[in-house]
Coordinates of C-alpha atoms in Angstrom, one line a residue:
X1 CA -139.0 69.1 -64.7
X2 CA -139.4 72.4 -66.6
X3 CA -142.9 70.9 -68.2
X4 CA -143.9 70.0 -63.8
X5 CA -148.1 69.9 -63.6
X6 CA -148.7 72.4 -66.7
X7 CA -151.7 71.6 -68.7
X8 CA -151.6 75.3 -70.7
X9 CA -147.6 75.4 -71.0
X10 CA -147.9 77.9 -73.6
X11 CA -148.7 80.7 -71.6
X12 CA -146.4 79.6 -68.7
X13 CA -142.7 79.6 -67.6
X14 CA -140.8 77.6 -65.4
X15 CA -139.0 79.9 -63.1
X16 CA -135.5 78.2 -60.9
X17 CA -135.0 80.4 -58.2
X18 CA -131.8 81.0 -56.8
X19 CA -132.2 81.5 -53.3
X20 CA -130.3 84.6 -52.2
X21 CA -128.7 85.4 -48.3
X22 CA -129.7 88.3 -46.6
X23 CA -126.3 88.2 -45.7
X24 CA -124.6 87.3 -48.7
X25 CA -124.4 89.6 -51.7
X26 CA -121.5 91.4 -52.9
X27 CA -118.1 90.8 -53.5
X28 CA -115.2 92.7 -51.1
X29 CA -113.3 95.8 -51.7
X30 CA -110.5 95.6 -53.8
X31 CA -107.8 98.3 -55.5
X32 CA -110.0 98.5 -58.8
X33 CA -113.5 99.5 -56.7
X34 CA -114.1 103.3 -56.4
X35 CA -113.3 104.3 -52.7
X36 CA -111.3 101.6 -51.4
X37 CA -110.3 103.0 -48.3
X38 CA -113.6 104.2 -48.0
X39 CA -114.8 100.6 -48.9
X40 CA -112.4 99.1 -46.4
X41 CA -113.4 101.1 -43.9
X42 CA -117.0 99.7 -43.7
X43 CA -116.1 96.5 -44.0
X44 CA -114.1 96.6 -41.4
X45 CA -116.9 98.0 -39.0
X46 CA -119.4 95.3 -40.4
X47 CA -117.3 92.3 -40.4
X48 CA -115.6 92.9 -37.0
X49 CA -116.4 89.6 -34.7
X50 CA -119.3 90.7 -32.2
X51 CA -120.4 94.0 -34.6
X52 CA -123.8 94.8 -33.0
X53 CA -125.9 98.0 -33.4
X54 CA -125.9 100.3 -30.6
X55 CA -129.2 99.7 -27.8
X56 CA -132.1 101.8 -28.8
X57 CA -131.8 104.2 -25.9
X58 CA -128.3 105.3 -27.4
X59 CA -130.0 105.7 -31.0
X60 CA -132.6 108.1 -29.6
X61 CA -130.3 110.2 -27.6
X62 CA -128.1 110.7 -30.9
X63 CA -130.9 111.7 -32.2
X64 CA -131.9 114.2 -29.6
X65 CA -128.8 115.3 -29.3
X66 CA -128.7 117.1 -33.1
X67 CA -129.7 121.0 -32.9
X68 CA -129.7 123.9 -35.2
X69 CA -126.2 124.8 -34.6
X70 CA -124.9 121.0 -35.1
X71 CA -127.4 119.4 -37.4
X72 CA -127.1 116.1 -38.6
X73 CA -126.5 116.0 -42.4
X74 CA -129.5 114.1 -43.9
X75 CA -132.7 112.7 -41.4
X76 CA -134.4 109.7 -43.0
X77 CA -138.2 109.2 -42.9
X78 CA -138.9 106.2 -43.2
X79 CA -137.7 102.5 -42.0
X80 CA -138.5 100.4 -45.3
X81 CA -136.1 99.1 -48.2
X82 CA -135.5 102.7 -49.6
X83 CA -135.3 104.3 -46.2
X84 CA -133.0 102.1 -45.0
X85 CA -130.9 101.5 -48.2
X86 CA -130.4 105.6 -47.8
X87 CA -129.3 105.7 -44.6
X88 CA -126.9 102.8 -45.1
X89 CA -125.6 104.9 -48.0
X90 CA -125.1 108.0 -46.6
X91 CA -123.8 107.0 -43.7
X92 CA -121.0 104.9 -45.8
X93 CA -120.3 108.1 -47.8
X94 CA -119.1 109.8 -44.3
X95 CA -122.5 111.6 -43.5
X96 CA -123.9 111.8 -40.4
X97 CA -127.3 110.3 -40.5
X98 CA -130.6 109.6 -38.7
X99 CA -133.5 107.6 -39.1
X100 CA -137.4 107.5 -37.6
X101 CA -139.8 104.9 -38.7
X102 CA -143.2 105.3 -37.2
X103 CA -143.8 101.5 -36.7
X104 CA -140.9 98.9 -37.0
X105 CA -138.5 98.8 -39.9
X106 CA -140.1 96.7 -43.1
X107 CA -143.5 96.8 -41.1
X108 CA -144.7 98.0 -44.6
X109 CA -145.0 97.4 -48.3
X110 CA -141.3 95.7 -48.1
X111 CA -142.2 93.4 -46.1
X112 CA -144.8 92.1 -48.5
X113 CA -143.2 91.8 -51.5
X114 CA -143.3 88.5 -53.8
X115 CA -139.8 87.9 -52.3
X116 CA -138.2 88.1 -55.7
X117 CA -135.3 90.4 -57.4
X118 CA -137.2 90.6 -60.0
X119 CA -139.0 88.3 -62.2
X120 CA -141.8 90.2 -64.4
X121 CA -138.8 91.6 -66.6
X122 CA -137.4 88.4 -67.7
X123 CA -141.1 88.0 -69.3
X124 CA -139.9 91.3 -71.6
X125 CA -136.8 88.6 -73.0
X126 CA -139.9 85.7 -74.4
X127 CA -142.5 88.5 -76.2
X128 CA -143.4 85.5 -78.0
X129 CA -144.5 83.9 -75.1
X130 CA -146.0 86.6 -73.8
X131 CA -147.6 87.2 -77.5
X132 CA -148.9 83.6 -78.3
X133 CA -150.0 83.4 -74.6
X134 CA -153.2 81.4 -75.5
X135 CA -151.6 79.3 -78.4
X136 CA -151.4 75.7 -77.7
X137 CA -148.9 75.0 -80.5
X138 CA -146.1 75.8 -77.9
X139 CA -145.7 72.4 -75.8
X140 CA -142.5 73.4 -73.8
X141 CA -141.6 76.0 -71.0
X142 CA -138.8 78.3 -70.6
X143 CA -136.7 77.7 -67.7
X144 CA -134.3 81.2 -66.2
X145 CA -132.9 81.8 -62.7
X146 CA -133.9 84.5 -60.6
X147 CA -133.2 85.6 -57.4
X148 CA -135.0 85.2 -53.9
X149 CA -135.0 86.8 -51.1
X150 CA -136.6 86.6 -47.3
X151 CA -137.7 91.0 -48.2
X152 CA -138.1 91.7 -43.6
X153 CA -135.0 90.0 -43.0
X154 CA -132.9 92.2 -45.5
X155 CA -134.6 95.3 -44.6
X156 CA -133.8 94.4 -41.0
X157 CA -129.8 93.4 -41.8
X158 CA -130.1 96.7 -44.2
X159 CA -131.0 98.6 -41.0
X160 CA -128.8 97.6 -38.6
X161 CA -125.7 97.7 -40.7
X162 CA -126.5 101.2 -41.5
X163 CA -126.5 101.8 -37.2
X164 CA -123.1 99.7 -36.7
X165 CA -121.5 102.2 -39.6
X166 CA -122.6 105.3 -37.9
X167 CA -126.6 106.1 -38.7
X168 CA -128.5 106.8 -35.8
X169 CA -132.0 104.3 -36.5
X170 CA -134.8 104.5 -34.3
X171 CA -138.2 102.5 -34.8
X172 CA -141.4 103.9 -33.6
X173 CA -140.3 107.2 -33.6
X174 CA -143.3 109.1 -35.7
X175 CA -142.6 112.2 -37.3
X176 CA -145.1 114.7 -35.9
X177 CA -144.4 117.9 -37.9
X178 CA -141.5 119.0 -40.0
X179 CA -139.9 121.8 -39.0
X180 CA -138.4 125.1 -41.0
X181 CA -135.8 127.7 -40.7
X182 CA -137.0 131.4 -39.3
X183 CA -137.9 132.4 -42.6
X184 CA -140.2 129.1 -43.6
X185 CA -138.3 128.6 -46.8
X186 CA -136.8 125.5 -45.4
X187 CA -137.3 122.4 -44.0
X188 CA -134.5 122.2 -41.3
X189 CA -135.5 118.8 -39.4
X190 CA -138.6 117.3 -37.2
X191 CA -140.3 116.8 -35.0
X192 CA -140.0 113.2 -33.3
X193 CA -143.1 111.4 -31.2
X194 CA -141.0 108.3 -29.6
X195 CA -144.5 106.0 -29.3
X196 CA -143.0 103.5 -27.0
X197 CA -142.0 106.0 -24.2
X198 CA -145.0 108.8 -25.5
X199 CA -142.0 111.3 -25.7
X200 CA -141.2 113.9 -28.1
X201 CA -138.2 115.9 -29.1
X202 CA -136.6 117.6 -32.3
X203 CA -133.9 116.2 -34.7
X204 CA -132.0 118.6 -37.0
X205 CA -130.8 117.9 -40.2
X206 CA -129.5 120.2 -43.0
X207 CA -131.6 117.7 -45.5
X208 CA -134.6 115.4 -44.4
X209 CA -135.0 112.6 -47.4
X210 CA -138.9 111.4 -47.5
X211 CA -138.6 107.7 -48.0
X212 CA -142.0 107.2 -45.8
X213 CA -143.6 105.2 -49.1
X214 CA -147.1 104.7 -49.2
X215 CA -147.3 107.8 -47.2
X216 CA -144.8 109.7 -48.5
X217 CA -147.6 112.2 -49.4
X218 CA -148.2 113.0 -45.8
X219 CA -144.9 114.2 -45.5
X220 CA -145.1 116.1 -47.9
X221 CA -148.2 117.9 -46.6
X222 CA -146.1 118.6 -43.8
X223 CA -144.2 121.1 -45.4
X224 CA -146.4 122.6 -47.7
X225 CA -151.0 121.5 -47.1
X226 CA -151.4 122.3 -50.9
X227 CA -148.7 120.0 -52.1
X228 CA -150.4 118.2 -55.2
X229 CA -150.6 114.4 -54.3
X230 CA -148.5 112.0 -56.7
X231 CA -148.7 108.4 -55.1
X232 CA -151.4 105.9 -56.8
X233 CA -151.3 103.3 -54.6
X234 CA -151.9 99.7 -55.8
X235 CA -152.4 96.3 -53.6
X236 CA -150.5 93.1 -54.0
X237 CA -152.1 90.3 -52.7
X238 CA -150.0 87.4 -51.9
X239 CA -151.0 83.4 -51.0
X240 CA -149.3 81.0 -49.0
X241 CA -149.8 77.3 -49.5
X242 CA -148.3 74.4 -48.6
X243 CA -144.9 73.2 -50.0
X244 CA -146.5 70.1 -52.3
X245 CA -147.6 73.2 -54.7
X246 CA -144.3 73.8 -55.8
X247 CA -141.2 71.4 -56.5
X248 CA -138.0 72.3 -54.5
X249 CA -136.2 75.1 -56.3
X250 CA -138.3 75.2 -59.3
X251 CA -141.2 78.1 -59.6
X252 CA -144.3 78.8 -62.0
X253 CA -144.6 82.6 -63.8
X254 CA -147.5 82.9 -66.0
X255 CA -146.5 85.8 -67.5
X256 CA -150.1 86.8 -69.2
X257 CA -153.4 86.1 -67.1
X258 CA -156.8 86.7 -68.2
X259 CA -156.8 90.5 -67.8
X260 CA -152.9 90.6 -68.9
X261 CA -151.3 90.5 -65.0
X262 CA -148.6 88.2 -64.0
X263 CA -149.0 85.7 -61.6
X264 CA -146.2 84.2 -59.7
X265 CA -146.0 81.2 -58.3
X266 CA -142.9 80.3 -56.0
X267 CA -141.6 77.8 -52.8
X268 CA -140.7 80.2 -50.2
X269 CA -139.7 78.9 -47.3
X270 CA -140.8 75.6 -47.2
X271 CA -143.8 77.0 -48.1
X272 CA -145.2 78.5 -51.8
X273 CA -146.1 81.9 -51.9
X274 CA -148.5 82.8 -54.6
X275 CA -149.6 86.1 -56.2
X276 CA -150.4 88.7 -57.3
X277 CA -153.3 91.3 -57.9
X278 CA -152.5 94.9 -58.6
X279 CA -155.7 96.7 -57.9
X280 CA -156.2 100.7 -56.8
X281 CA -156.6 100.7 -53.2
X282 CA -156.7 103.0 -49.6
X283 CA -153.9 103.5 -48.0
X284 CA -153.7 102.1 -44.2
X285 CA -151.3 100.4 -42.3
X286 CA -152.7 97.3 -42.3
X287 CA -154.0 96.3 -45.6
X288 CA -155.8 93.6 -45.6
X289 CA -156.7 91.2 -48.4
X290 CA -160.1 90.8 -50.1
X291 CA -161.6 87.6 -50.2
X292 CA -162.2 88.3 -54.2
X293 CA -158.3 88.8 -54.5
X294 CA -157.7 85.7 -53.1
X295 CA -160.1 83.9 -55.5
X296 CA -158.7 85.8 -58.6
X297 CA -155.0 84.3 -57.3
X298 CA -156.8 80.6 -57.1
X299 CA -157.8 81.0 -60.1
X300 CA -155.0 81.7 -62.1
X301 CA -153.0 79.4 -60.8
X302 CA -155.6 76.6 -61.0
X303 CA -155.8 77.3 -65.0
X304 CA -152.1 76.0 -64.9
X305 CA -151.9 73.1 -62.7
X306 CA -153.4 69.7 -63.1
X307 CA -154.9 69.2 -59.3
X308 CA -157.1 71.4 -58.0
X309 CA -156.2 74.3 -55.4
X310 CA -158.2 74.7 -52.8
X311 CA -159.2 78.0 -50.7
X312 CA -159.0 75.5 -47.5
X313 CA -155.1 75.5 -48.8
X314 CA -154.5 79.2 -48.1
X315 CA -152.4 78.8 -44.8
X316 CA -151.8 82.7 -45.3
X317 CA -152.9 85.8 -47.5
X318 CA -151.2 89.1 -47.0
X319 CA -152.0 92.8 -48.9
X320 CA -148.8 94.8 -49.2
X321 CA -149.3 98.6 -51.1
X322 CA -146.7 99.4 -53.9
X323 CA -146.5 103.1 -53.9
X324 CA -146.4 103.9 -57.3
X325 CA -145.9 107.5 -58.4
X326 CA -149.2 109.3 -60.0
X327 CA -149.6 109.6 -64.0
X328 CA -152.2 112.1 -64.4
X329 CA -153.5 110.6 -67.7
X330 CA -153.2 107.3 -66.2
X331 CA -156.7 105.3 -65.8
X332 CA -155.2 102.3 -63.9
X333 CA -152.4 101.0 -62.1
X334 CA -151.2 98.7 -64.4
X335 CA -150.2 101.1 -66.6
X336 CA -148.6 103.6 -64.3
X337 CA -144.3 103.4 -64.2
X338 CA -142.7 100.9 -61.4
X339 CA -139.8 103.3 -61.7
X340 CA -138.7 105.5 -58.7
X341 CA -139.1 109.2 -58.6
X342 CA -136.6 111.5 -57.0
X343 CA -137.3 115.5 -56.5
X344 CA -137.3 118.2 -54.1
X345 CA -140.7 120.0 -54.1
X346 CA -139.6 121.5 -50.6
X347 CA -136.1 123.3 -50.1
X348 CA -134.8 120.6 -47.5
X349 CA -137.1 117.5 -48.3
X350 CA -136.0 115.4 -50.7
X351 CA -138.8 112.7 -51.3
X352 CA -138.1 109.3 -53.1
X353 CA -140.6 106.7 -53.7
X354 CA -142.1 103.9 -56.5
X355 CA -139.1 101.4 -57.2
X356 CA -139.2 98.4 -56.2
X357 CA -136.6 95.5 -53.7
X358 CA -134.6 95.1 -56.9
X359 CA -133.8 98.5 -57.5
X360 CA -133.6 99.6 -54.1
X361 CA -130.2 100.2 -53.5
X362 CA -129.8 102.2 -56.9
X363 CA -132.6 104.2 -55.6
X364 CA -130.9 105.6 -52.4
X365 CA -127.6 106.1 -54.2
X366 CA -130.3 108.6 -56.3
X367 CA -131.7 110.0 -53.3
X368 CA -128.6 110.7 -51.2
X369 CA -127.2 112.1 -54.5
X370 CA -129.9 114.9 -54.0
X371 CA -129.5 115.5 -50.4
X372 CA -125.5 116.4 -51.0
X373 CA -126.8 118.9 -53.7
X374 CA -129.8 120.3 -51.6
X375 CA -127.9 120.8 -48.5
X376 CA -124.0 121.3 -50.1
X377 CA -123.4 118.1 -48.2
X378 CA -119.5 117.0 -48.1
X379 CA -119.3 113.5 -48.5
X380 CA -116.0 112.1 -47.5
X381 CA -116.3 109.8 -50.3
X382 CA -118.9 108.7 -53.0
X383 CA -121.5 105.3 -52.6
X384 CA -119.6 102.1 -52.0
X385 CA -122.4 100.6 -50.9
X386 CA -122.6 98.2 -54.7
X387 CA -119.3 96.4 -53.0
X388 CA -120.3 96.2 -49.0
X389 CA -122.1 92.8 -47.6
X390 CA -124.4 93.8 -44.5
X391 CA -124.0 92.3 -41.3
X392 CA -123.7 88.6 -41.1
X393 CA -122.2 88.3 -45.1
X394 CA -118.6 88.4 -44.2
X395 CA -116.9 84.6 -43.9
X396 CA -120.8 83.5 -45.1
X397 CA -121.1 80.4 -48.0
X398 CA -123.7 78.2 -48.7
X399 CA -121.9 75.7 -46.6
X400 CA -122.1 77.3 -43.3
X401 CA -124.9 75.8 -41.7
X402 CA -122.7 72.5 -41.3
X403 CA -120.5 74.2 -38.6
X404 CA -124.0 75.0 -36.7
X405 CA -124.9 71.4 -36.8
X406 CA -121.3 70.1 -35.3
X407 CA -120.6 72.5 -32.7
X408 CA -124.2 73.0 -31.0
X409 CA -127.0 71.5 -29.6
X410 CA -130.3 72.6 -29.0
X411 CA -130.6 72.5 -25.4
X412 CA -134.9 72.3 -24.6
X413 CA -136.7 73.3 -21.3
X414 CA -139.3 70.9 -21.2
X415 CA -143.0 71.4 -19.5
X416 CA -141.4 70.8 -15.8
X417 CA -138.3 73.1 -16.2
X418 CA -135.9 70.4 -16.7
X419 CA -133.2 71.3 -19.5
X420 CA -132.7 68.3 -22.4
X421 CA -130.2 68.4 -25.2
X422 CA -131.5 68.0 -28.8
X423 CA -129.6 68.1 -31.6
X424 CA -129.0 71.0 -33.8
X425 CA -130.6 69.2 -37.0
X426 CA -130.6 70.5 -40.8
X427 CA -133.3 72.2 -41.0
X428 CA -133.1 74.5 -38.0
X429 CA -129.3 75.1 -39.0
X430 CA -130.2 75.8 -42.9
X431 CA -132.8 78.3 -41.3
X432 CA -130.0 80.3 -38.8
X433 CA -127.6 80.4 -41.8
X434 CA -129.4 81.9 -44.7
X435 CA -131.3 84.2 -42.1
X436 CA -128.4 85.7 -39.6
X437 CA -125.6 84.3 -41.8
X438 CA -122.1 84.6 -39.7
X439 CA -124.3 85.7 -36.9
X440 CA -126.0 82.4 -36.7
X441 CA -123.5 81.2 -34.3
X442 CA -124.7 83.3 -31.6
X443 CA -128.8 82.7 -32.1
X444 CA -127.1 78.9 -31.4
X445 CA -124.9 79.7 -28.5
X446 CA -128.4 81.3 -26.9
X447 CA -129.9 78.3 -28.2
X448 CA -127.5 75.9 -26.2
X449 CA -126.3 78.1 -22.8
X450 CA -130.0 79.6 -22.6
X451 CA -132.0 76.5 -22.3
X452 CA -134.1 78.3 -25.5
X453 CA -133.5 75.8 -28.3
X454 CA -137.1 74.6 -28.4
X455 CA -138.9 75.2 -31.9
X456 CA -141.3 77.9 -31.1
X457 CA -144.0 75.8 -33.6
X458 CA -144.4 72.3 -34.9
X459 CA -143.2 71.8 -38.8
X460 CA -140.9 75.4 -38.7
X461 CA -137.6 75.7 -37.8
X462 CA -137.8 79.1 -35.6
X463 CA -136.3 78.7 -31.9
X464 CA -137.3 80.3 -29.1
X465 CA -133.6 81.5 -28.9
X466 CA -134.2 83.7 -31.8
X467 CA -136.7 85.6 -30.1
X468 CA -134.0 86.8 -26.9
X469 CA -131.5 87.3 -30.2
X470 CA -133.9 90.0 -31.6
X471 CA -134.8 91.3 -29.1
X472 CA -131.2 92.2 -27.8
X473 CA -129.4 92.9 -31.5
X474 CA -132.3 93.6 -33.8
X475 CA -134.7 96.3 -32.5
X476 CA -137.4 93.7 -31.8
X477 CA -139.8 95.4 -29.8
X478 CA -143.2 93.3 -29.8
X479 CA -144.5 90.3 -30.5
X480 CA -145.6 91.4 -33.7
X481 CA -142.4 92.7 -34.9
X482 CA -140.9 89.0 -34.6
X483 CA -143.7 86.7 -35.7
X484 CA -144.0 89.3 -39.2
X485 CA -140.6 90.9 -39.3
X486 CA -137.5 88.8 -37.8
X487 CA -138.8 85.2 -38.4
X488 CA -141.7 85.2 -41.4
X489 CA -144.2 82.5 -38.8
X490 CA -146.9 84.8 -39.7
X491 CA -146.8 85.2 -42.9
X492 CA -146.3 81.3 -43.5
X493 CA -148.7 79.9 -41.2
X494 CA -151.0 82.7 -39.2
X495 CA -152.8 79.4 -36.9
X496 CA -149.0 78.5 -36.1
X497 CA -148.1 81.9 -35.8
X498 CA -151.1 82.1 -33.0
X499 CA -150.6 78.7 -31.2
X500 CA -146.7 80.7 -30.8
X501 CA -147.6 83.8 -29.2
X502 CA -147.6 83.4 -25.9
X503 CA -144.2 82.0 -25.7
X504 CA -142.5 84.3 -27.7
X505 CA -144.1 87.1 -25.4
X506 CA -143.3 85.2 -22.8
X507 CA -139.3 85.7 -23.6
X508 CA -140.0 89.3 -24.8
X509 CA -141.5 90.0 -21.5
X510 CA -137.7 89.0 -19.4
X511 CA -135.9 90.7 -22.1
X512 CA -138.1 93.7 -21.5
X513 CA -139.1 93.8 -18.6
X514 CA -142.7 93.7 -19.1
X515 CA -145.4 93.7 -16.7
X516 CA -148.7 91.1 -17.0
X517 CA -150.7 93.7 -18.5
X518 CA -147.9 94.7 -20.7
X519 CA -148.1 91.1 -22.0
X520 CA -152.0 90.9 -22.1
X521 CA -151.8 93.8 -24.8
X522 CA -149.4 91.9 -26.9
X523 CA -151.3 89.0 -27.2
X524 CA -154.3 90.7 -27.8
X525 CA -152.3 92.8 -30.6
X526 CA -150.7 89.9 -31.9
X527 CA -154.0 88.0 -32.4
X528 CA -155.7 91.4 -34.3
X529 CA -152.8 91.5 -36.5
X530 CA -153.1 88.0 -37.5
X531 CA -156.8 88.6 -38.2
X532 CA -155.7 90.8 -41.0
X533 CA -154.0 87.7 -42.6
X534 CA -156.4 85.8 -44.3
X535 CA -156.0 82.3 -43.9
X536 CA -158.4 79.4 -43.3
X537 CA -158.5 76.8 -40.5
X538 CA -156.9 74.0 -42.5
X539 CA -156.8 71.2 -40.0
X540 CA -155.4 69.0 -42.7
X541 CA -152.2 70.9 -43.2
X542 CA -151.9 71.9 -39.4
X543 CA -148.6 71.8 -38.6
X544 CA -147.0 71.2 -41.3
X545 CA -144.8 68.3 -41.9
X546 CA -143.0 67.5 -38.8
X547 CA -144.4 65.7 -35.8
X548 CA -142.3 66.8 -32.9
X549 CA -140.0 70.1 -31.7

């Protein structure tokens, strides 16, 4: 198994990747953990039965409601992994928190990641291999386990567990200016653009941590125009093919390409994601990926398999931007540190950025650290966040998706509005555990008493019930934000992704009340986002392996 289609096994490993929960990490509190009570506390808020995050409306009126006489204690900028590990943290240390993200939460580099915690450092225990990369005298591979993740879904659970333990979250909320004390020696909170409603209004804070990534920069310009840039940004590309690539379980790193780069190649959601380039790059919000990227990734995968991978393969291609912090002397990003960066260049702006998913939680500990010295911030207790599961983790085990399957159906509206049970089969079940965990049950109790059990595409698991779930617990406000962020359709399959559109505005549109035009602008924006996923029209591998909903 370890030895699966490798023709140059010297310069490759086997990687077995243990899939990982968004839902279930760490262990509970106990008398030995620092904080108990603290601890205890949390999990008490998280795991209650029906724990929800507040409605949006309520998260921007906490925000509003801040001012210069009652500040909050730290304002977060920025709704990715870091951002949202900070305010989790924070607000688990007793801190009253906010947070603005000027798109939707992981709509950034976090949600592009290669879905892994972490393998290119496992390389570092084979230098051998890594040495006698192009020596055919080594006929074996090296088999480790890693672990895997689904990167929006966690950033999404990350966020809304930091709301239902006090933090104050709101997605596209852009930060328009920062603004200082009377003397302009401090930065004393912002100024907020809410880009749904076109409104703006001020949040105070007695520390604002910059955890705005790629454009961390920009905040910092805020505050001070000749601030001296320090982000080198760098673009992953990233592959999707379809699930014969890669043996259930059982991933390919070749840790040493061509021009030294690893290359990662993984099953993903029934899928296998493959990458990845690290190349100096713009930054925008919507990289996109080159069609020379995409080659390089062929390429060095096809130097390890024994059947030819086709570009007519590609069922997706994605370009995420790893914010890596500026070396002066460096000449490339490859050589520039993956490590995270935490200082105060500003009185009141605490900016954190590099790292990486597998560190993210470390990082925040590091940032909020700062913030409590910056602003003499008085914690009620220190970071317990290393012991706390986020929403859904609680009562979680690999074993839960068998109570789905027993106690619910999948009750389908057909083409003439007549309702039609279906059952609640493995796959779909497997696919509400491991992304909702505990919370699973209610995504299938909208599924059955909703009529809205229907797959939204052929050959993937998603229900239409998920999209009504989102919408009402998850901060799901377009149709982009679900087919990218809360289920993964378009990074798996952008034609699928497409052909499911229209229904999932569809629901959007009764959930919020949208008018025709409203819904005309979603599709249209849903179909240009997808454009910046590169995939080709592979009738062959249409809809993937199933034949009916």
């Amino acid at each position: 198994m370890a030895t699966w289609r490798l023709r140059r096994a010297a310069a490759a490993i086997a990687a077995s990747s243990a899939v990982v929960a968004a839902g279930a990490a760490w262990p509970s509190a106990s008398a030995s953990d620092p904080f108990p009570a603290a601890l205890e506390a949390a999990r008490r808020r998280v795991a209650q039965p029906g724990a929800a995050p507040p409605p949006r409306a309520a998260q921007r009126a906490a925000l509003a409601g801040s001012t210069p006489a009652d500040p909050l204690d730290v304002l977060v900028v920025g709704g990715g992994a870091t951002g949202c590990g900070v305010a989790l943290d924070a607000a688990t240390r007793g801190l009253r928190v906010g947070l603005v993200e000027r798109e939707d939460f992981s709509s950034g580099t976090s949600s592009r990641s290669t879905k892994l915690i972490h393998g290119d450092e496992s390389v570092e225990l084979f230098p051998t291999l890594a040495k006698n990369s192009h020596d055919r005298s080594l006929r074996g591979t090296v088999v480790y386990y890693d672990g895997q993740m689904n990167d929006s879904r966690l950033n999404v659970g990350l966020a809304c567990t930091a709301a239902v333990v006090g933090a104050a979250i709101l997605n596209y909320a852009e930060v328009v200016s920062l603004i200082k004390d009377e003397s302009g020696e401090r930065i004393i909170g912002a100024r907020i653009r809410d880009t749904l409603s076109g409104k703006e209004f001020d949040a105070f804070a007695k520390v604002v941590v910059n955890a705005a990534g790629p454009f961390c920069d920009s905040v910092r310009k805020m505050a001070n125009n000749d601030v001296v840039p320090m982000i080198s940004p760098s673009s992953g590309v990233h592959i999707v093919l379809p699930d014969y690539y890669s043996p259930d379980g059982m991933g390919l790193i070749v840790p040493k390409t061509k021009d030294g780069r690893v290359v990662f190649m993984l099953p993903w959601l029934g899928r296998t994601v493959a990458g990845t380039t690290d190349s100096s790059t713009a930054i925008t919000m919507l990289p996109e990926p080159h069609e020379d990227e995409i080659q390089f990734i062929l390429d060095a995968i096809c130097d390890y398999l024994n059947v030819q991978v086709r570009r007519s393969d590609v069922l997706s291609a994605w370009s995420g931007i790893r914010p890596l912090a500026m070396d002066p002397s460096a000449k490339n990003t490859e050589s520039i540190s993956r490590d995270h960066v935490v200082f105060e260049d500003y009185p009141g702006l605490i900016t954190i950025t590099g790292g990486k998913w597998t560190t993210y939680r470390s990082m925040a500990e590091d940032a909020v650290n700062a913030a409590i010295r910056s602003g003499n911030l008085k914690p009620a207790n220190g970071c317990v966040t290393d012991h706390l599961h986020i929403l859904g983790g609680y009562g979680w085990d690999p074993a839960s998706f068998t109570v789905l399957a027993q106690n619910y159906k999948r009750m389908k509206r057909t083409y003439g509005g007549k309702i039609i049970p279906g059952a609640m089969d493995s796959a779909v079940s497997k696919h509400l555990s491991h992304a909702y965990g505990t919370l699973a049950t209610q995504v299938a109790s909208i599924a059955q008493n909703e009529g809205l059990g229907k797959r939204l595409a052929h050959g993937y698991p998603f229900l239409e019930a998920e999209v009504a779930y989102c919408a009402r617990h998850e901060y799901c406000e377009s149709a982009v934000d679900f087919i990218a962020r809360r289920c993964r359709l378009a990074f798996l399959d952008t034609d699928a992704a497409g052909r499911a559109l229209p229904r999932i505005i569809e629901i959007l549109a009764l959930e919020r009340k949208w008018d025709k035009a409203r819904q005309k602008l979603e599709l249209q924006k849903g179909k240009d986002f997808l454009e910046t996923f590169k995939s080709s029209k592979n009738a062959q591998f249409r809809d993937g392996k199933h034949n009916g909903q």
